[in-house]
XYZ file of C-alpha atoms in Angstrom:
352
model
C -70.706 -71.597 -0.995
C -71.807 -73.722 1.928
C -75.274 -74.587 3.215
C -75.556 -74.413 6.997
C -78.546 -75.525 9.091
C -79.132 -73.560 12.267
C -79.549 -75.137 15.687
C -80.355 -72.605 18.397
C -80.065 -73.190 22.132
C -81.112 -70.628 24.736
C -78.340 -70.427 27.322
C -79.166 -67.380 29.418
C -82.343 -65.634 30.539
C -82.492 -62.667 32.920
C -85.269 -61.782 35.303
C -86.593 -59.286 32.745
C -88.089 -59.997 29.340
C -84.707 -59.514 27.669
C -82.762 -62.718 26.907
C -79.524 -63.815 25.291
C -79.010 -66.752 22.963
C -76.013 -68.551 21.520
C -76.444 -70.598 18.346
C -73.810 -73.124 17.323
C -73.723 -74.250 13.689
C -71.183 -76.098 11.638
C -70.283 -77.982 8.511
C -67.717 -80.569 7.474
C -66.501 -81.613 4.035
C -64.550 -84.599 2.769
C -63.577 -85.821 -0.695
C -60.960 -85.432 -3.402
C -59.823 -82.410 -5.441
C -57.282 -81.577 -8.139
C -56.329 -79.117 -10.842
C -53.871 -77.925 -13.458
C -52.221 -74.642 -14.462
C -50.915 -74.079 -17.998
C -49.093 -71.094 -19.512
C -49.235 -70.641 -23.291
C -50.427 -74.243 -23.632
C -47.630 -75.758 -21.502
C -48.530 -77.316 -18.141
C -46.401 -75.675 -15.446
C -48.174 -76.952 -12.331
C -50.234 -80.118 -11.995
C -52.235 -80.845 -8.834
C -52.903 -84.588 -8.801
C -56.174 -85.745 -7.324
C -55.710 -85.615 -3.562
C -57.747 -85.869 -0.390
C -59.610 -82.773 0.763
C -61.310 -82.027 4.090
C -62.585 -78.912 5.808
C -64.429 -78.172 9.057
C -66.239 -74.915 9.796
C -67.804 -73.939 13.147
C -69.772 -70.721 13.644
C -71.053 -69.192 16.881
C -73.929 -66.715 16.580
C -74.626 -64.664 19.708
C -77.712 -62.489 20.072
C -79.506 -60.579 22.786
C -82.100 -57.896 23.415
C -81.863 -54.966 25.797
C -84.772 -53.861 27.979
C -85.463 -50.975 25.588
C -85.801 -53.353 22.591
C -82.319 -52.800 21.149
C -81.074 -55.983 19.445
C -77.358 -56.789 19.637
C -75.181 -59.717 18.683
C -72.003 -61.116 17.171
C -70.793 -63.941 14.941
C -67.523 -65.865 15.207
C -66.355 -68.152 12.387
C -63.697 -70.417 13.919
C -62.547 -71.660 10.512
C -61.799 -68.113 9.314
C -60.381 -66.901 12.618
C -57.855 -69.758 12.707
C -56.893 -69.350 9.062
C -57.040 -65.586 8.712
C -55.944 -63.891 11.906
C -52.387 -65.230 11.923
C -51.781 -63.870 15.398
C -52.478 -60.262 14.322
C -54.856 -58.834 16.909
C -55.723 -55.951 14.560
C -57.151 -58.343 11.954
C -60.933 -58.649 12.354
C -61.209 -61.410 9.757
C -63.694 -64.050 10.910
C -65.940 -62.234 13.358
C -68.330 -59.288 13.522
C -70.548 -57.406 15.973
C -73.903 -55.744 15.273
C -76.638 -53.638 16.868
C -80.149 -53.246 15.465
C -83.091 -50.996 16.215
C -86.268 -51.220 14.155
C -85.331 -51.352 10.478
C -81.766 -50.101 11.028
C -78.677 -52.278 11.608
C -75.039 -51.324 12.196
C -72.406 -54.064 11.705
C -68.657 -53.868 12.341
C -66.103 -56.560 11.480
C -65.930 -59.296 8.846
C -69.035 -58.301 6.890
C -69.944 -57.341 3.319
C -69.324 -53.857 2.016
C -72.264 -51.904 0.591
C -71.737 -53.025 -3.018
C -71.452 -56.708 -2.109
C -74.452 -56.447 0.219
C -76.605 -54.941 -2.534
C -75.708 -57.298 -5.405
C -76.816 -60.895 -5.982
C -73.961 -62.643 -7.786
C -74.768 -64.803 -10.782
C -72.681 -67.585 -9.256
C -75.011 -67.811 -6.251
C -78.214 -68.657 -8.126
C -79.468 -71.989 -6.715
C -75.861 -73.125 -6.298
C -75.522 -76.328 -4.225
C -71.810 -75.603 -3.831
C -68.770 -77.860 -4.006
C -66.221 -78.884 -1.394
C -63.465 -76.740 -2.952
C -65.732 -73.888 -4.157
C -64.833 -74.343 -7.836
C -68.056 -72.751 -9.093
C -67.307 -69.467 -7.290
C -63.495 -69.312 -7.382
C -62.802 -69.202 -11.134
C -61.502 -66.033 -12.790
C -64.877 -65.048 -14.256
C -66.514 -64.745 -10.822
C -66.568 -61.531 -8.799
C -68.149 -61.383 -5.368
C -66.109 -59.267 -2.942
C -65.324 -56.241 -5.143
C -63.051 -53.886 -3.129
C -63.779 -55.562 0.222
C -60.580 -56.620 1.969
C -58.447 -53.838 0.501
C -57.058 -53.344 4.022
C -57.606 -55.664 7.023
C -61.157 -56.705 6.085
C -62.714 -54.797 8.994
C -65.791 -53.125 7.502
C -68.392 -50.864 9.101
C -71.794 -51.054 7.383
C -75.096 -49.333 8.128
C -78.231 -50.864 6.560
C -81.814 -49.618 6.594
C -84.819 -51.547 5.248
C -87.961 -49.852 3.960
C -90.654 -51.954 2.294
C -88.899 -54.159 -0.311
C -85.780 -51.953 -0.418
C -82.641 -51.994 1.715
C -80.070 -49.217 1.622
C -76.418 -49.776 2.604
C -73.514 -47.477 3.532
C -70.059 -48.857 4.332
C -66.449 -47.875 4.968
C -63.182 -49.823 5.295
C -60.240 -47.858 6.698
C -56.495 -48.204 6.185
C -54.896 -50.266 8.979
C -51.286 -49.394 8.067
C -49.487 -48.222 11.228
C -46.344 -47.093 9.372
C -47.721 -43.673 8.525
C -48.744 -44.383 4.919
C -52.431 -43.705 5.264
C -54.503 -44.522 2.171
C -57.977 -43.254 1.409
C -60.781 -45.269 3.034
C -62.949 -47.452 0.800
C -66.443 -45.935 0.903
C -69.482 -47.688 -0.530
C -73.211 -47.303 -0.937
C -75.819 -49.673 -2.358
C -79.514 -50.275 -2.780
C -81.121 -53.718 -2.993
C -84.674 -54.815 -3.796
C -86.388 -58.136 -3.119
C -90.033 -59.105 -3.515
C -92.078 -62.248 -4.088
C -94.690 -62.278 -6.840
C -96.738 -65.473 -6.341
C -94.105 -68.160 -7.091
C -91.520 -65.720 -8.500
C -88.807 -64.135 -6.355
C -87.094 -61.038 -7.804
C -83.840 -59.638 -6.423
C -82.114 -56.559 -7.817
C -79.278 -54.372 -6.639
C -77.081 -51.450 -7.588
C -74.126 -49.851 -5.834
C -70.727 -48.145 -5.868
C -67.497 -48.689 -3.954
C -64.116 -46.839 -3.978
C -61.373 -45.697 -3.621
C -58.415 -47.893 -2.692
C -54.651 -47.787 -3.251
C -54.173 -51.558 -3.371
C -54.445 -54.291 -6.017
C -58.090 -54.640 -6.992
C -57.886 -57.724 -9.223
C -55.949 -60.866 -8.258
C -55.769 -64.103 -10.236
C -54.640 -67.122 -8.245
C -54.096 -70.852 -8.601
C -53.931 -73.101 -5.544
C -53.707 -69.983 -3.376
C -50.666 -68.571 -5.211
C -50.772 -65.245 -7.083
C -50.539 -65.754 -10.859
C -51.443 -62.320 -12.208
C -52.547 -58.998 -10.738
C -53.976 -55.832 -12.276
C -52.700 -52.842 -10.241
C -54.284 -49.498 -9.505
C -53.144 -46.545 -7.447
C -56.761 -45.525 -6.976
C -59.759 -47.553 -8.093
C -63.538 -47.649 -7.831
C -66.288 -50.013 -8.899
C -69.907 -49.475 -9.911
C -72.289 -52.340 -10.599
C -75.733 -53.893 -10.583
C -77.413 -57.300 -10.649
C -80.790 -58.902 -11.297
C -81.933 -62.385 -10.263
C -85.222 -64.221 -10.762
C -86.067 -67.511 -9.051
C -89.286 -69.279 -10.045
C -90.755 -72.071 -7.959
C -92.793 -74.396 -10.165
C -95.767 -76.411 -8.990
C -96.947 -79.668 -10.510
C -93.925 -79.890 -12.813
C -90.880 -82.135 -13.074
C -88.599 -79.294 -11.919
C -89.152 -77.771 -8.489
C -87.315 -74.466 -8.868
C -85.486 -72.676 -11.666
C -83.477 -69.454 -11.452
C -81.342 -67.146 -13.543
C -79.246 -64.109 -12.650
C -77.063 -61.515 -14.361
C -74.551 -59.013 -12.986
C -72.324 -56.304 -14.401
C -69.731 -53.960 -12.917
C -67.593 -51.124 -14.206
C -64.065 -50.928 -12.727
C -61.995 -47.754 -13.030
C -58.475 -46.929 -11.876
C -55.445 -44.755 -12.543
C -53.853 -47.453 -14.735
C -56.883 -49.130 -16.304
C -60.581 -49.217 -17.076
C -62.435 -52.515 -17.023
C -65.783 -54.276 -17.107
C -67.157 -57.504 -15.684
C -70.228 -59.376 -16.945
C -71.631 -62.664 -15.680
C -74.680 -64.895 -15.998
C -75.763 -67.777 -13.774
C -78.371 -70.515 -14.017
C -79.608 -73.074 -11.499
C -82.351 -75.622 -11.032
C -83.514 -78.118 -8.438
C -85.640 -81.248 -8.853
C -86.344 -83.210 -5.711
C -82.951 -84.017 -4.128
C -81.015 -83.009 -7.282
C -79.445 -79.590 -7.876
C -77.519 -78.236 -10.863
C -75.820 -74.874 -11.357
C -73.599 -73.138 -13.921
C -72.218 -69.611 -14.192
C -69.959 -67.846 -16.673
C -68.173 -64.526 -16.355
C -65.741 -62.299 -18.259
C -63.462 -59.516 -16.990
C -61.820 -57.182 -19.539
C -59.303 -54.413 -18.815
C -57.868 -51.659 -21.004
C -54.595 -50.807 -19.265
C -53.898 -47.243 -20.221
C -50.508 -46.683 -18.611
C -48.921 -50.139 -18.838
C -46.913 -51.846 -21.606
C -49.691 -54.444 -21.982
C -52.681 -52.611 -23.406
C -55.338 -55.293 -22.981
C -56.104 -58.063 -20.500
C -59.037 -60.467 -20.492
C -59.982 -63.227 -18.042
C -62.959 -65.572 -18.318
C -64.242 -68.487 -16.286
C -66.942 -71.135 -16.207
C -68.022 -72.879 -13.011
C -70.449 -75.785 -12.637
C -71.676 -77.730 -9.618
C -74.057 -80.584 -8.935
C -75.534 -81.822 -5.680
C -77.631 -84.676 -4.336
C -79.367 -84.144 -0.980
C -79.258 -87.281 1.169
C -81.377 -85.678 3.875
C -80.525 -84.922 7.477
C -77.887 -82.374 6.480
C -75.780 -84.680 4.281
C -75.234 -84.144 0.558
C -72.982 -85.321 -2.264
C -71.313 -82.482 -4.208
C -69.315 -82.280 -7.429
C -67.656 -79.182 -8.887
C -65.603 -78.145 -11.910
C -64.237 -74.845 -13.200
C -62.092 -73.637 -16.052
C -60.372 -70.239 -16.227
C -58.554 -68.651 -19.155
C -56.793 -65.357 -19.782
C -55.474 -63.316 -22.684
C -52.677 -60.751 -22.471
C -52.325 -58.452 -25.456
C -54.836 -60.563 -27.435
C -52.761 -63.758 -26.978
C -53.945 -66.773 -24.921
C -51.873 -67.000 -21.757
C -53.060 -68.740 -18.578
C -55.361 -71.780 -18.540
C -56.621 -73.393 -15.313
C -58.866 -76.385 -14.573
C -59.999 -77.397 -11.080
C -62.344 -80.159 -9.930
C -63.626 -81.893 -6.800
C -65.984 -84.642 -5.655
C -67.071 -85.271 -2.096
C -69.646 -84.909 0.649
C -70.870 -82.022 2.784
C -72.349 -82.461 6.267
C -74.290 -79.612 7.899
C -74.988 -79.516 11.629
């Protein structure tokens, strides 16, 4: 989770009222990070504390037609360089949108309907960390079935009062003739401010896919996967953020989320809770989640993964902050402890 400050520069204006703008934003991170993977209590991979750096640059293009139609695109250079891999069919890292009134259609690297509707517990007042420990542990879910194919998603959203409805589809990009069912989704989100209290709620559904729907990784390598020939997911979330006045704490927030995951080989559930607070330049966050699967057609009848993520930040002003993060992930296979992972980082984030 990264905080990005926007700097907008108008580059082009036509003779009519319509105009186009290009906004350039970015962030950079530097620090140290490490971790450890254990199996059945025995360390099998140890990542010693090492240097970490990351740079992210995002272009946001927007314009308005003479008839009032809004159009635009976003390009994330960090994701394009790391995700495209020379495959021109991979739309990972950029998206295009058109908007008219309360309706918006987006195509490309964007959230599916379920992700767009839900507020994850791990995102409640989270200052972030340079290696994303607080949102990359095994108890966190945030993309659901998004990315089952090439990550190119079409989503239609319509806002009415405090509600926003979402419809999405991600299609199979396999050109070998093995066409899988598209991943369809729908969702409904709600957000309203009550004096100093902000309430966000969402509910949605997404399915079906013929790919792995649950991956457990360490240092980018696959450790364990729960397979499904066809799978779907249904879930909801609720978040409340309260801004205090005249108190030691500035803002406090809490959120919960739950999803039900069903497939040909398994049925599962995910539950998570998150908590965050800010006080002046200080920010603290923690979230905990559990995923449990009953695997009906596999030799292993039960699988459980849990994770805790924490982060702390100190805002230096001007777009600079100090960030620290830690996470621990555990799993059980057939009621026996199996994998155990710890990851940590300390560094600085610069937003431009």
